[in-house]
Amino acid sequence: MIKRIEATADHPAGRLPSPGLGWGVVDPYTAITAVLPGKRHAQAAARTEITLPRTPGPGSHTGELATGIAIGGAAAAIGILLAGGLVAAGRRRDWRPGT
């Protein structure tokens, strides 16, 4: 099982094992589903192998999108709190203009 996890990890560039990352980052889905060379059974050999897309790299905009959503959610929450305060103040004055 250890050899399977090492073989299917996302390996760092350079010599393995890397001093900082060891054999790489574990990819649990690939570790469970991959058919490794020399380990094919009759049933597994009959199946068609599917290549899964890798996690987006440094050029992806996933982090920017997540940050935008978080900032938008925080702004909406602040807006709701401010609106709630204005409504409460208006009710206290019976909706008359303040002095």
C-alpha positions as protocol buffer text, in pm:
chain_id: "A"
residue {
  index: 1
  type: MET
  ca { x: 0 y: 0 z: 0 }
}
residue {
  index: 2
  type: ILE
  ca { x: 288 y: 240 z: 74 }
}
residue {
  index: 3
  type: LYS
  ca { x: 437 y: 183 z: -273 }
}
residue {
  index: 4
  type: ARG
  ca { x: 96 y: 263 z: -430 }
}
residue {
  index: 5
  type: ILE
  ca { x: 69 y: 593 z: -238 }
}
residue {
  index: 6
  type: GLU
  ca { x: 427 y: 688 z: -330 }
}
residue {
  index: 7
  type: ALA
  ca { x: 373 y: 599 z: -697 }
}
residue {
  index: 8
  type: THR
  ca { x: 51 y: 800 z: -731 }
}
residue {
  index: 9
  type: ALA
  ca { x: 159 y: 1110 z: -534 }
}
residue {
  index: 10
  type: ASP
  ca { x: 201 y: 1444 z: -713 }
}
residue {
  index: 11
  type: HIS
  ca { x: 580 y: 1444 z: -714 }
}
residue {
  index: 12
  type: PRO
  ca { x: 783 y: 1762 z: -661 }
}
residue {
  index: 13
  type: ALA
  ca { x: 1031 y: 1862 z: -929 }
}
residue {
  index: 14
  type: GLY
  ca { x: 1382 y: 1734 z: -877 }
}
residue {
  index: 15
  type: ARG
  ca { x: 1522 y: 1437 z: -691 }
}
residue {
  index: 16
  type: LEU
  ca { x: 1292 y: 1202 z: -498 }
}
residue {
  index: 17
  type: PRO
  ca { x: 1238 y: 1195 z: -210 }
}
residue {
  index: 18
  type: SER
  ca { x: 1255 y: 1573 z: -175 }
}
residue {
  index: 19
  type: PRO
  ca { x: 1393 y: 1705 z: 155 }
}
residue {
  index: 20
  type: GLY
  ca { x: 1090 y: 1933 z: 198 }
}
residue {
  index: 21
  type: LEU
  ca { x: 805 y: 1732 z: 43 }
}
residue {
  index: 22
  type: GLY
  ca { x: 927 y: 1372 z: 55 }
}
residue {
  index: 23
  type: TRP
  ca { x: 758 y: 1173 z: -224 }
}
residue {
  index: 24
  type: GLY
  ca { x: 511 y: 1454 z: -292 }
}
residue {
  index: 25
  type: VAL
  ca { x: 150 y: 1542 z: -213 }
}
residue {
  index: 26
  type: VAL
  ca { x: -80 y: 1242 z: -167 }
}
residue {
  index: 27
  type: ASP
  ca { x: -360 y: 1212 z: -425 }
}
residue {
  index: 28
  type: PRO
  ca { x: -608 y: 980 z: -246 }
}
residue {
  index: 29
  type: TYR
  ca { x: -845 y: 934 z: -542 }
}
residue {
  index: 30
  type: THR
  ca { x: -564 y: 833 z: -778 }
}
residue {
  index: 31
  type: ALA
  ca { x: -407 y: 610 z: -511 }
}
residue {
  index: 32
  type: ILE
  ca { x: -732 y: 413 z: -485 }
}
residue {
  index: 33
  type: THR
  ca { x: -835 y: 403 z: -852 }
}
residue {
  index: 34
  type: ALA
  ca { x: -508 y: 391 z: -1048 }
}
residue {
  index: 35
  type: VAL
  ca { x: -405 y: 69 z: -1219 }
}
residue {
  index: 36
  type: LEU
  ca { x: -30 y: 47 z: -1170 }
}
residue {
  index: 37
  type: PRO
  ca { x: 201 y: -132 z: -1415 }
}
residue {
  index: 38
  type: GLY
  ca { x: 245 y: -498 z: -1326 }
}
residue {
  index: 39
  type: LYS
  ca { x: -67 y: -497 z: -1108 }
}
residue {
  index: 40
  type: ARG
  ca { x: -328 y: -546 z: -1380 }
}
residue {
  index: 41
  type: HIS
  ca { x: -583 y: -814 z: -1320 }
}
residue {
  index: 42
  type: ALA
  ca { x: -795 y: -964 z: -1597 }
}
residue {
  index: 43
  type: GLN
  ca { x: -1094 y: -753 z: -1499 }
}
residue {
  index: 44
  type: ALA
  ca { x: -893 y: -430 z: -1468 }
}
residue {
  index: 45
  type: ALA
  ca { x: -719 y: -486 z: -1803 }
}
residue {
  index: 46
  type: ALA
  ca { x: -1055 y: -502 z: -1980 }
}
residue {
  index: 47
  type: ARG
  ca { x: -1154 y: -157 z: -1849 }
}
residue {
  index: 48
  type: THR
  ca { x: -1069 y: 165 z: -2025 }
}
residue {
  index: 49
  type: GLU
  ca { x: -843 y: 387 z: -1821 }
}
residue {
  index: 50
  type: ILE
  ca { x: -968 y: 741 z: -1763 }
}
residue {
  index: 51
  type: THR
  ca { x: -725 y: 1030 z: -1732 }
}
residue {
  index: 52
  type: LEU
  ca { x: -848 y: 1282 z: -1477 }
}
residue {
  index: 53
  type: PRO
  ca { x: -761 y: 1650 z: -1506 }
}
residue {
  index: 54
  type: ARG
  ca { x: -503 y: 1767 z: -1258 }
}
residue {
  index: 55
  type: THR
  ca { x: -562 y: 2037 z: -1000 }
}
residue {
  index: 56
  type: PRO
  ca { x: -529 y: 2384 z: -1158 }
}
residue {
  index: 57
  type: GLY
  ca { x: -177 y: 2519 z: -1140 }
}
residue {
  index: 58
  type: PRO
  ca { x: -35 y: 2858 z: -1049 }
}
residue {
  index: 59
  type: GLY
  ca { x: -197 y: 3031 z: -1350 }
}
residue {
  index: 60
  type: SER
  ca { x: -553 y: 2949 z: -1241 }
}
residue {
  index: 61
  type: HIS
  ca { x: -796 y: 3207 z: -1105 }
}
residue {
  index: 62
  type: THR
  ca { x: -952 y: 2982 z: -840 }
}
residue {
  index: 63
  type: GLY
  ca { x: -792 y: 3168 z: -549 }
}
residue {
  index: 64
  type: GLU
  ca { x: -897 y: 3506 z: -688 }
}
residue {
  index: 65
  type: LEU
  ca { x: -1253 y: 3384 z: -731 }
}
residue {
  index: 66
  type: ALA
  ca { x: -1266 y: 3250 z: -374 }
}
residue {
  index: 67
  type: THR
  ca { x: -1128 y: 3578 z: -240 }
}
residue {
  index: 68
  type: GLY
  ca { x: -1387 y: 3777 z: -437 }
}
residue {
  index: 69
  type: ILE
  ca { x: -1671 y: 3562 z: -305 }
}
residue {
  index: 70
  type: ALA
  ca { x: -1545 y: 3598 z: 54 }
}
residue {
  index: 71
  type: ILE
  ca { x: -1514 y: 3977 z: 25 }
}
residue {
  index: 72
  type: GLY
  ca { x: -1859 y: 4003 z: -136 }
}
residue {
  index: 73
  type: GLY
  ca { x: -2014 y: 3793 z: 141 }
}
residue {
  index: 74
  type: ALA
  ca { x: -1849 y: 4006 z: 410 }
}
residue {
  index: 75
  type: ALA
  ca { x: -1971 y: 4326 z: 241 }
}
residue {
  index: 76
  type: ALA
  ca { x: -2326 y: 4186 z: 220 }
}
residue {
  index: 77
  type: ALA
  ca { x: -2318 y: 4091 z: 590 }
}
residue {
  index: 78
  type: ILE
  ca { x: -2199 y: 4440 z: 688 }
}
residue {
  index: 79
  type: GLY
  ca { x: -2472 y: 4594 z: 470 }
}
residue {
  index: 80
  type: ILE
  ca { x: -2739 y: 4383 z: 638 }
}
residue {
  index: 81
  type: LEU
  ca { x: -2613 y: 4484 z: 985 }
}
residue {
  index: 82
  type: LEU
  ca { x: -2613 y: 4853 z: 892 }
}
residue {
  index: 83
  type: ALA
  ca { x: -2962 y: 4831 z: 742 }
}
residue {
  index: 84
  type: GLY
  ca { x: -3086 y: 4657 z: 1057 }
}
residue {
  index: 85
  type: GLY
  ca { x: -2945 y: 4940 z: 1271 }
}
residue {
  index: 86
  type: LEU
  ca { x: -3111 y: 5204 z: 1053 }
}
residue {
  index: 87
  type: VAL
  ca { x: -3448 y: 5030 z: 1071 }
}
residue {
  index: 88
  type: ALA
  ca { x: -3423 y: 5000 z: 1451 }
}
residue {
  index: 89
  type: ALA
  ca { x: -3336 y: 5370 z: 1484 }
}
residue {
  index: 90
  type: GLY
  ca { x: -3625 y: 5465 z: 1254 }
}
residue {
  index: 91
  type: ARG
  ca { x: -3872 y: 5265 z: 1459 }
}
residue {
  index: 92
  type: ARG
  ca { x: -3753 y: 5429 z: 1782 }
}
residue {
  index: 93
  type: ARG
  ca { x: -3827 y: 5772 z: 1629 }
}
residue {
  index: 94
  type: ASP
  ca { x: -4157 y: 5651 z: 1477 }
}
residue {
  index: 95
  type: TRP
  ca { x: -4000 y: 5720 z: 1135 }
}
residue {
  index: 96
  type: ARG
  ca { x: -3974 y: 6097 z: 1199 }
}
residue {
  index: 97
  type: PRO
  ca { x: -3662 y: 6280 z: 1086 }
}
residue {
  index: 98
  type: GLY
  ca { x: -3392 y: 6304 z: 1350 }
}
residue {
  index: 99
  type: THR
  ca { x: -3302 y: 6633 z: 1515 }
}
